[in-house]
């Protein structure tokens, strides 16, 4: 008997179940998740799905029949409260414990909250799942003005969708530029202009002090005393890994479940994959925690391979995308430690890319409406930089 229980029925969990079966695993595979839906993709939640250009069924990664034919058991609407690694059992909030031979954590992340006065007022929302969009839609329709706390991908994508509905949007970013954590000043400036041109009131260096309102949020009070009136506030200030269950079960975590290149945790019967993990990247010379579809899929495949007795050393070139208005940002690699940024093409033309170098090697590329440079970058990261490595403009 080799019963694999996968905790978390999201992008990584579904991929793992599928890859494990494809690798020849004969034993039982059970996907346990707390949401009521079949495993689904999240990127459209802040893009086409929020805009109403896509139905919920379109989000599903696979139809129900797929799980049946692949003999992948699904336990949805099943929040798990505890894991006992010695007894090899997981404990759902309701019902009988579920025993496993091998367990995989694929629990993802959750939005960070900000502990400010009024943060629990109705109308102050976060965005992670379908339920959050369902809760946001009526507020979108009722409010003529919304505020977004956080100028990262999710905040800016929601701002763009709201503008397409004619909603007035104020984006409050504590840093001096948007997406500061992930892109260079040139790319931030491009997106700041883009949002400005589309009528977003973008406030940089804005400290949020409180959310105001009687029975429903009516405004955001800033540190300087200004009040931004609004009928909804999206708090989009990053995500925290769901690693507490693993930590309580005695598995090593440190802002993410610590895994090796095969997704192995500190417990020999437990792997982990996706947003909830942290691993050492020899490529980048440090430990990293990635929040992307690419990582969820590729790391899940690596874990399936490791579990099938074919160890791999997962150390990817990460990639990511964001859609804002008609602009597509594609990111290959991680640019954090760059010492030189080369802009190729004219940002004013709306199509350009920025190559990030460290000690003369290409470590990352941000492509703005420039898919060719992105595709080539995914193959060229790590190489010594030459002007002809990527397209001319
Ligand atoms: P998830 O897909 O989050 O799945 C984890 C599942 O585990 C969830 O269903 C969760 O509810 C469940 N779970 C957690 N704890 C428990 C428990 N105790 N019991 C039972 N179930 C539990 N990535 C990109 O690459 N490009 C994008 O454009 C992009 N846009 C995004 C937009 C939004 C709005 C969001 C929220 C994310 C976006 N991402 C994007 C990130 C991408 O969706 C994630 O990286 C990916 O979903 C990670 O997969 P995962 O399986 O690790 O986690």
Short mmCIF file of C-alpha atoms and ligand atoms in Angstrom, two decimals:
data_model
loop_
_atom_site.label_atom_id
_atom_site.label_comp_id
_atom_site.label_asym_id
_atom_site.label_seq_id
_atom_site.Cartn_x
_atom_site.Cartn_y
_atom_site.Cartn_z
CA UNK A 1 0.00 0.00 0.00
CA UNK A 2 1.37 3.39 -0.97
CA UNK A 3 -1.23 6.00 -0.22
CA UNK A 4 -0.22 9.54 -1.09
CA UNK A 5 -2.20 12.34 0.51
CA UNK A 6 -1.75 15.79 -0.98
CA UNK A 7 -2.74 18.61 1.33
CA UNK A 8 -4.00 21.56 -0.75
CA UNK A 9 -5.96 21.09 -3.99
CA UNK A 10 -4.54 24.04 -5.94
CA UNK A 11 -2.13 24.47 -8.83
CA UNK A 12 0.74 22.46 -7.30
CA UNK A 13 -1.45 19.79 -5.70
CA UNK A 14 -3.35 19.04 -8.91
CA UNK A 15 -0.15 18.95 -10.97
CA UNK A 16 1.49 16.64 -8.49
CA UNK A 17 -1.44 14.20 -8.50
CA UNK A 18 -1.40 14.13 -12.27
CA UNK A 19 2.38 13.77 -12.59
CA UNK A 20 2.54 11.12 -9.90
CA UNK A 21 -0.01 9.02 -11.76
CA UNK A 22 1.80 9.61 -15.06
CA UNK A 23 5.06 8.47 -13.46
CA UNK A 24 3.51 5.07 -12.75
CA UNK A 25 2.38 5.45 -9.14
CA UNK A 26 -0.18 2.67 -8.65
CA UNK A 27 -1.31 3.40 -5.11
CA UNK A 28 -4.09 5.66 -3.91
CA UNK A 29 -3.77 9.42 -4.49
CA UNK A 30 -5.99 11.70 -2.44
CA UNK A 31 -6.17 15.47 -2.91
CA UNK A 32 -7.52 17.23 0.19
CA UNK A 33 -8.46 20.90 -0.08
CA UNK A 34 -10.47 23.42 1.91
CA UNK A 35 -12.07 25.21 -1.05
CA UNK A 36 -15.30 23.86 -2.60
CA UNK A 37 -14.12 24.04 -6.22
CA UNK A 38 -12.17 21.65 -8.41
CA UNK A 39 -8.49 22.70 -8.52
CA UNK A 40 -8.33 25.99 -10.44
CA UNK A 41 -5.91 28.57 -11.75
CA UNK A 42 -5.64 31.84 -9.82
CA UNK A 43 -4.06 34.31 -12.29
CA UNK A 44 -7.39 35.24 -13.96
CA UNK A 45 -8.87 36.14 -10.56
CA UNK A 46 -7.30 39.60 -10.76
CA UNK A 47 -7.61 39.78 -14.55
CA UNK A 48 -10.25 38.28 -16.92
CA UNK A 49 -12.35 36.56 -14.26
CA UNK A 50 -12.69 39.74 -12.20
CA UNK A 51 -13.46 41.64 -15.40
CA UNK A 52 -16.31 39.20 -16.08
CA UNK A 53 -14.70 38.00 -19.32
CA UNK A 54 -14.42 34.43 -18.08
CA UNK A 55 -16.70 31.99 -16.26
CA UNK A 56 -15.69 30.02 -13.15
CA UNK A 57 -15.62 26.74 -15.15
CA UNK A 58 -12.93 28.27 -17.35
CA UNK A 59 -10.67 28.47 -14.31
CA UNK A 60 -10.71 24.72 -13.68
CA UNK A 61 -7.36 23.09 -14.34
CA UNK A 62 -9.02 19.79 -15.32
CA UNK A 63 -12.64 18.64 -15.62
CA UNK A 64 -14.09 16.37 -12.91
CA UNK A 65 -13.89 13.35 -15.25
CA UNK A 66 -10.10 13.67 -15.39
CA UNK A 67 -9.74 12.94 -11.68
CA UNK A 68 -12.05 9.94 -12.02
CA UNK A 69 -10.24 8.36 -14.94
CA UNK A 70 -6.88 9.00 -13.27
CA UNK A 71 -8.17 7.54 -10.00
CA UNK A 72 -7.32 10.72 -8.11
CA UNK A 73 -9.54 11.05 -5.05
CA UNK A 74 -10.83 14.54 -4.25
CA UNK A 75 -11.86 15.66 -0.78
CA UNK A 76 -12.96 19.26 -1.27
CA UNK A 77 -14.39 21.64 1.37
CA UNK A 78 -12.14 19.84 3.84
CA UNK A 79 -9.96 22.17 5.91
CA UNK A 80 -7.24 20.24 7.69
CA UNK A 81 -6.41 21.32 11.23
CA UNK A 82 -3.49 19.13 12.21
CA UNK A 83 -0.95 16.68 10.92
CA UNK A 84 0.67 13.94 12.97
CA UNK A 85 3.86 12.77 11.28
CA UNK A 86 4.47 9.95 13.76
CA UNK A 87 1.03 8.41 13.36
CA UNK A 88 1.04 9.45 9.67
CA UNK A 89 -2.37 11.02 9.82
CA UNK A 90 -3.98 14.30 8.86
CA UNK A 91 -6.89 15.61 10.86
CA UNK A 92 -9.71 17.41 9.02
CA UNK A 93 -11.74 19.94 10.97
CA UNK A 94 -14.71 17.57 10.70
CA UNK A 95 -14.78 13.83 10.19
CA UNK A 96 -12.36 10.97 10.54
CA UNK A 97 -8.58 11.33 10.40
CA UNK A 98 -7.01 10.47 7.05
CA UNK A 99 -3.98 8.21 7.14
CA UNK A 100 -1.14 8.36 4.63
CA UNK A 101 2.01 6.54 3.68
CA UNK A 102 3.43 9.66 2.12
CA UNK A 103 2.21 13.23 2.51
CA UNK A 104 2.75 16.32 0.37
CA UNK A 105 2.10 19.86 1.54
CA UNK A 106 0.79 22.02 -1.32
CA UNK A 107 -0.98 24.53 0.88
CA UNK A 108 -0.02 27.72 -0.98
CA UNK A 109 -0.08 31.15 0.59
CA UNK A 110 -2.65 33.54 1.99
CA UNK A 111 -2.82 37.32 1.68
CA UNK A 112 -1.01 39.25 4.38
CA UNK A 113 -3.30 41.46 6.40
CA UNK A 114 -2.48 44.79 8.00
CA UNK A 115 -3.36 45.09 11.67
CA UNK A 116 -4.76 48.62 11.53
CA UNK A 117 -7.87 50.11 13.11
CA UNK A 118 -10.90 49.28 10.98
CA UNK A 119 -9.20 46.42 9.12
CA UNK A 120 -12.16 44.16 9.91
CA UNK A 121 -14.79 46.57 8.54
CA UNK A 122 -17.01 45.13 5.78
CA UNK A 123 -15.65 46.28 2.44
CA UNK A 124 -11.98 45.82 3.41
CA UNK A 125 -11.06 42.77 1.34
CA UNK A 126 -8.15 40.63 0.15
CA UNK A 127 -7.84 38.49 -2.98
CA UNK A 128 -6.70 34.88 -3.11
CA UNK A 129 -9.60 32.71 -4.27
CA UNK A 130 -12.87 32.57 -6.20
CA UNK A 131 -14.79 33.33 -2.99
CA UNK A 132 -12.90 36.62 -2.67
CA UNK A 133 -13.86 37.66 -6.20
CA UNK A 134 -17.48 36.71 -5.52
CA UNK A 135 -17.37 38.96 -2.46
CA UNK A 136 -15.68 41.80 -4.36
CA UNK A 137 -17.95 41.91 -7.43
CA UNK A 138 -21.00 43.53 -5.80
CA UNK A 139 -18.76 46.06 -4.03
CA UNK A 140 -17.19 46.88 -7.38
CA UNK A 141 -20.64 47.52 -8.81
CA UNK A 142 -21.92 49.57 -5.86
CA UNK A 143 -18.81 51.70 -5.30
CA UNK A 144 -17.92 54.56 -7.54
CA UNK A 145 -14.54 54.75 -5.78
CA UNK A 146 -12.22 52.09 -4.45
CA UNK A 147 -8.81 52.18 -2.81
CA UNK A 148 -6.07 49.64 -3.28
CA UNK A 149 -3.43 49.30 -0.59
CA UNK A 150 -0.25 47.96 -2.21
CA UNK A 151 1.16 48.68 -5.65
CA UNK A 152 2.26 45.12 -6.43
CA UNK A 153 0.97 42.91 -9.25
CA UNK A 154 -2.35 42.02 -7.73
CA UNK A 155 -3.17 45.55 -6.58
CA UNK A 156 -2.27 47.04 -9.95
CA UNK A 157 -4.14 44.37 -11.92
CA UNK A 158 -7.29 44.99 -9.87
CA UNK A 159 -6.83 48.75 -10.32
CA UNK A 160 -6.73 48.23 -14.10
CA UNK A 161 -9.91 46.11 -14.11
CA UNK A 162 -11.69 48.65 -11.89
CA UNK A 163 -10.77 51.46 -14.31
CA UNK A 164 -12.24 49.44 -17.18
CA UNK A 165 -15.55 49.53 -15.25
CA UNK A 166 -15.23 53.29 -14.81
CA UNK A 167 -14.59 53.01 -11.07
CA UNK A 168 -12.39 55.75 -9.54
CA UNK A 169 -9.26 54.10 -8.11
CA UNK A 170 -6.68 55.34 -5.63
CA UNK A 171 -3.60 53.13 -5.24
CA UNK A 172 -1.72 53.64 -1.98
CA UNK A 173 1.85 52.39 -2.09
CA UNK A 174 4.16 52.77 0.91
CA UNK A 175 7.35 52.56 -1.17
CA UNK A 176 8.61 55.27 -3.52
CA UNK A 177 7.70 53.24 -6.62
CA UNK A 178 5.36 50.42 -7.65
CA UNK A 179 6.45 46.75 -7.80
CA UNK A 180 9.70 47.80 -6.12
CA UNK A 181 10.39 44.30 -4.81
CA UNK A 182 10.54 42.78 -8.29
CA UNK A 183 11.37 45.31 -11.03
CA UNK A 184 13.85 48.13 -11.72
CA UNK A 185 13.03 51.85 -11.56
CA UNK A 186 12.58 52.03 -15.37
CA UNK A 187 9.87 49.36 -15.29
CA UNK A 188 8.17 50.89 -12.24
CA UNK A 189 8.13 54.27 -14.00
CA UNK A 190 6.55 52.73 -17.09
CA UNK A 191 3.71 51.22 -15.05
CA UNK A 192 3.24 54.36 -12.96
CA UNK A 193 2.72 56.33 -16.18
CA UNK A 194 0.42 53.66 -17.59
CA UNK A 195 -1.84 53.81 -14.55
CA UNK A 196 -1.71 57.61 -14.51
CA UNK A 197 -2.77 57.75 -18.16
CA UNK A 198 -5.66 55.44 -17.33
CA UNK A 199 -6.88 57.74 -14.58
CA UNK A 200 -5.59 55.95 -11.48
CA UNK A 201 -4.76 58.25 -8.58
CA UNK A 202 -1.43 56.71 -7.57
CA UNK A 203 0.05 57.87 -4.27
CA UNK A 204 3.60 56.75 -3.59
CA UNK A 205 5.19 56.87 -0.14
CA UNK A 206 1.67 56.70 1.31
CA UNK A 207 1.46 55.30 4.83
CA UNK A 208 -1.95 53.91 5.72
CA UNK A 209 -3.04 54.68 9.30
CA UNK A 210 -6.61 53.35 9.52
CA UNK A 211 -9.75 52.31 7.69
CA UNK A 212 -12.75 54.47 8.52
CA UNK A 213 -16.46 53.85 8.41
CA UNK A 214 -19.46 53.03 10.61
CA UNK A 215 -20.93 49.76 9.36
CA UNK A 216 -18.99 49.61 6.10
CA UNK A 217 -15.65 51.05 5.01
CA UNK A 218 -16.00 54.65 3.85
CA UNK A 219 -12.41 55.78 3.62
CA UNK A 220 -8.72 55.17 4.24
CA UNK A 221 -6.93 57.53 6.57
CA UNK A 222 -3.31 58.13 5.68
CA UNK A 223 -0.45 58.81 8.08
CA UNK A 224 -0.51 62.51 7.10
CA UNK A 225 -4.18 62.75 8.10
CA UNK A 226 -5.61 62.80 4.56
CA UNK A 227 -8.71 60.65 4.13
CA UNK A 228 -9.25 58.86 0.80
CA UNK A 229 -13.01 58.20 0.46
CA UNK A 230 -13.97 54.80 -0.98
CA UNK A 231 -16.64 52.09 -0.88
CA UNK A 232 -14.17 49.20 -0.99
CA UNK A 233 -10.52 48.70 -0.06
CA UNK A 234 -8.43 45.91 -1.50
CA UNK A 235 -5.49 45.14 0.75
CA UNK A 236 -2.83 43.64 -1.51
CA UNK A 237 0.38 43.78 0.49
CA UNK A 238 1.88 40.39 -0.30
CA UNK A 239 1.34 36.82 0.77
CA UNK A 240 2.44 34.59 3.65
CA UNK A 241 3.12 30.88 3.20
CA UNK A 242 0.67 28.41 4.76
CA UNK A 243 3.40 26.58 6.67
CA UNK A 244 1.95 26.54 10.20
CA UNK A 245 0.50 23.02 9.99
CA UNK A 246 3.88 21.71 8.89
CA UNK A 247 5.67 23.65 11.64
CA UNK A 248 3.28 22.29 14.29
CA UNK A 249 3.91 18.79 12.98
CA UNK A 250 7.63 19.30 13.68
CA UNK A 251 8.71 19.91 10.07
CA UNK A 252 11.36 22.57 9.52
CA UNK A 253 10.01 25.87 8.22
CA UNK A 254 11.45 29.34 7.84
CA UNK A 255 9.04 31.64 6.00
CA UNK A 256 8.05 28.58 3.95
CA UNK A 257 8.39 24.82 4.34
CA UNK A 258 12.08 24.04 3.82
CA UNK A 259 12.65 21.56 1.01
CA UNK A 260 15.56 20.27 -1.04
CA UNK A 261 15.76 20.02 -4.83
CA UNK A 262 13.43 17.01 -4.79
CA UNK A 263 10.86 18.73 -2.58
CA UNK A 264 11.82 16.64 0.45
CA UNK A 265 11.08 18.17 3.85
CA UNK A 266 12.84 17.38 7.13
CA UNK A 267 10.42 14.43 7.57
CA UNK A 268 11.29 11.45 5.40
CA UNK A 269 7.66 10.72 4.50
CA UNK A 270 6.72 14.27 3.68
CA UNK A 271 7.34 16.38 0.56
CA UNK A 272 6.12 19.89 -0.27
CA UNK A 273 5.57 21.85 -3.49
CA UNK A 274 4.44 25.26 -4.69
CA UNK A 275 4.04 28.65 -3.00
CA UNK A 276 4.34 27.18 0.52
CA UNK A 277 7.96 26.04 0.04
CA UNK A 278 11.41 27.60 0.38
CA UNK A 279 14.45 26.00 -1.20
CA UNK A 280 18.08 26.75 -1.89
CA UNK A 281 18.80 27.95 -5.40
CA UNK A 282 22.41 27.34 -6.45
CA UNK A 283 21.61 29.47 -9.50
CA UNK A 284 20.87 32.52 -7.31
CA UNK A 285 23.11 31.56 -4.38
CA UNK A 286 20.40 31.92 -1.75
CA UNK A 287 17.19 30.39 -0.48
CA UNK A 288 14.09 31.44 -2.40
CA UNK A 289 10.33 31.20 -2.07
CA UNK A 290 8.52 31.63 -5.36
CA UNK A 291 4.88 32.53 -5.89
CA UNK A 292 4.15 31.62 -9.49
CA UNK A 293 2.33 29.16 -11.68
CA UNK A 294 5.66 28.17 -13.23
CA UNK A 295 7.03 27.16 -9.84
CA UNK A 296 3.86 25.37 -8.73
CA UNK A 297 3.89 23.24 -11.89
CA UNK A 298 7.61 22.58 -12.24
CA UNK A 299 8.28 21.94 -8.58
CA UNK A 300 5.29 19.58 -8.42
CA UNK A 301 6.76 17.67 -11.37
CA UNK A 302 10.11 17.50 -9.58
CA UNK A 303 8.42 16.16 -6.44
CA UNK A 304 6.53 13.53 -8.46
CA UNK A 305 9.81 12.43 -10.00
CA UNK A 306 11.53 12.26 -6.63
CA UNK A 307 8.64 10.27 -5.14
CA UNK A 308 8.80 7.88 -8.10
CA UNK A 309 12.45 7.15 -7.26
CA UNK A 310 13.99 9.42 -9.89
CA UNK A 311 15.61 12.20 -7.87
CA UNK A 312 16.03 15.60 -9.51
CA UNK A 313 17.62 18.83 -8.31
CA UNK A 314 15.01 21.48 -8.95
CA UNK A 315 16.64 24.90 -9.46
CA UNK A 316 14.56 26.70 -12.10
CA UNK A 317 14.78 29.88 -14.09
CA UNK A 318 11.65 31.35 -12.55
CA UNK A 319 9.20 33.19 -14.79
CA UNK A 320 6.09 35.22 -14.22
CA UNK A 321 3.64 37.53 -15.98
CA UNK A 322 1.20 40.30 -15.20
CA UNK A 323 -1.51 41.84 -17.41
CA UNK A 324 -2.47 45.46 -16.79
CA UNK A 325 -4.78 47.14 -19.35
CA UNK A 326 -3.43 45.99 -22.74
CA UNK A 327 0.12 45.74 -21.40
CA UNK A 328 1.79 42.42 -20.72
CA UNK A 329 4.73 42.32 -18.34
CA UNK A 330 6.76 39.10 -18.50
CA UNK A 331 9.56 38.43 -16.09
CA UNK A 332 12.26 35.79 -16.52
CA UNK A 333 14.72 35.20 -13.68
CA UNK A 334 15.11 37.10 -10.42
CA UNK A 335 16.57 40.58 -10.69
CA UNK A 336 17.05 41.45 -6.99
CA UNK A 337 20.85 41.36 -6.90
CA UNK A 338 21.58 43.07 -10.22
CA UNK A 339 24.47 45.51 -10.58
CA UNK A 340 23.55 46.78 -14.03
CA UNK A 341 20.24 47.19 -15.87
CA UNK A 342 20.25 47.59 -19.66
CA UNK A 343 17.07 49.01 -21.23
CA UNK A 344 16.60 47.91 -24.84
CA UNK A 345 13.97 49.71 -26.93
CA UNK A 346 12.06 52.87 -26.11
CA UNK A 347 9.63 52.71 -23.18
CA UNK A 348 7.65 55.49 -24.90
CA UNK A 349 6.88 53.04 -27.74
CA UNK A 350 5.19 50.69 -25.26
CA UNK A 351 7.42 47.75 -26.20
CA UNK A 352 10.83 47.27 -24.61
CA UNK A 353 12.77 45.10 -22.21
CA UNK A 354 15.23 45.50 -19.38
CA UNK A 355 18.11 43.02 -19.02
CA UNK A 356 19.54 42.71 -15.51
CA UNK A 357 23.19 41.74 -15.13
CA UNK A 358 25.29 40.65 -12.17
CA UNK A 359 29.05 40.43 -12.69
CA UNK A 360 28.48 40.52 -16.44
CA UNK A 361 25.99 37.64 -16.52
CA UNK A 362 22.33 37.85 -17.42
CA UNK A 363 20.25 37.13 -14.30
CA UNK A 364 16.80 38.41 -15.30
CA UNK A 365 14.80 40.12 -18.02
CA UNK A 366 11.61 42.15 -17.70
CA UNK A 367 9.76 42.29 -21.03
CA UNK A 368 7.02 44.83 -21.61
CA UNK A 369 4.88 43.90 -24.61
CA UNK A 370 7.96 42.12 -25.93
CA UNK A 371 7.32 38.36 -25.85
CA UNK A 372 10.31 37.42 -28.01
CA UNK A 373 12.85 38.74 -25.51
CA UNK A 374 11.01 36.87 -22.74
CA UNK A 375 11.12 33.53 -24.55
CA UNK A 376 14.79 33.93 -25.41
CA UNK A 377 15.61 35.14 -21.89
CA UNK A 378 14.23 31.97 -20.36
CA UNK A 379 16.93 30.08 -22.27
CA UNK A 380 19.75 32.62 -21.85
CA UNK A 381 19.67 33.39 -18.12
CA UNK A 382 23.08 32.63 -16.61
CA UNK A 383 25.02 33.35 -19.79
CA UNK A 384 27.65 36.06 -20.13
CA UNK A 385 25.94 39.20 -21.43
CA UNK A 386 26.46 40.22 -25.06
CA UNK A 387 24.36 42.71 -26.95
CA UNK A 388 23.23 40.00 -29.40
CA UNK A 389 22.02 37.58 -26.71
CA UNK A 390 18.48 38.97 -26.95
CA UNK A 391 16.62 40.74 -29.79
CA UNK A 392 17.79 44.25 -30.70
CA UNK A 393 14.57 46.06 -29.75
P1 LIG B 1 -2.65 27.41 -4.33
O1 LIG B 1 -3.02 27.40 -5.77
O2 LIG B 1 -3.00 28.60 -3.52
O3 LIG B 1 -3.30 26.12 -3.67
C1 LIG B 1 -3.21 25.86 -2.28
C2 LIG B 1 -4.52 25.27 -1.82
O4 LIG B 1 -4.34 24.71 -0.53
C3 LIG B 1 -5.61 26.31 -1.69
O5 LIG B 1 -6.78 25.84 -2.28
C4 LIG B 1 -5.76 26.45 -0.19
O6 LIG B 1 -7.03 26.90 0.18
C5 LIG B 1 -5.47 25.03 0.26
N1 LIG B 1 -5.14 24.89 1.68
C6 LIG B 1 -4.28 25.64 2.41
N2 LIG B 1 -4.26 25.22 3.69
C7 LIG B 1 -5.12 24.19 3.77
C8 LIG B 1 -5.55 23.34 4.85
N3 LIG B 1 -5.08 23.48 6.08
N4 LIG B 1 -6.47 22.39 4.58
C9 LIG B 1 -6.96 22.21 3.33
N5 LIG B 1 -6.59 22.98 2.28
C10 LIG B 1 -5.68 23.96 2.50
N6 LIG B 1 1.14 33.50 -10.81
C11 LIG B 1 1.67 33.66 -12.05
O7 LIG B 1 2.63 32.95 -12.40
N7 LIG B 1 1.17 34.60 -12.91
C12 LIG B 1 0.12 35.41 -12.56
O8 LIG B 1 -0.30 36.26 -13.36
C13 LIG B 1 -0.46 35.25 -11.27
N8 LIG B 1 -1.52 35.99 -10.89
C14 LIG B 1 -2.10 35.75 -9.68
C15 LIG B 1 -3.23 36.49 -9.31
C16 LIG B 1 -3.85 36.27 -8.09
C17 LIG B 1 -5.05 37.07 -7.71
C18 LIG B 1 -3.31 35.31 -7.19
C19 LIG B 1 -3.97 35.07 -5.84
C20 LIG B 1 -2.19 34.59 -7.53
C21 LIG B 1 -1.58 34.80 -8.78
N9 LIG B 1 -0.45 34.08 -9.16
C22 LIG B 1 0.09 34.26 -10.41
C23 LIG B 1 0.19 33.12 -8.24
C24 LIG B 1 -0.26 31.68 -8.50
O9 LIG B 1 -1.66 31.62 -8.56
C25 LIG B 1 0.27 30.81 -7.38
O10 LIG B 1 1.67 30.87 -7.42
C26 LIG B 1 -0.19 29.34 -7.49
O11 LIG B 1 -1.58 29.25 -7.36
C27 LIG B 1 0.50 28.51 -6.42
O12 LIG B 1 -0.02 27.21 -6.41
P2 LIG B 1 -0.08 26.38 -5.05
O13 LIG B 1 -0.69 25.07 -5.39
O14 LIG B 1 1.23 26.43 -4.38
O15 LIG B 1 -1.08 27.20 -4.13
#
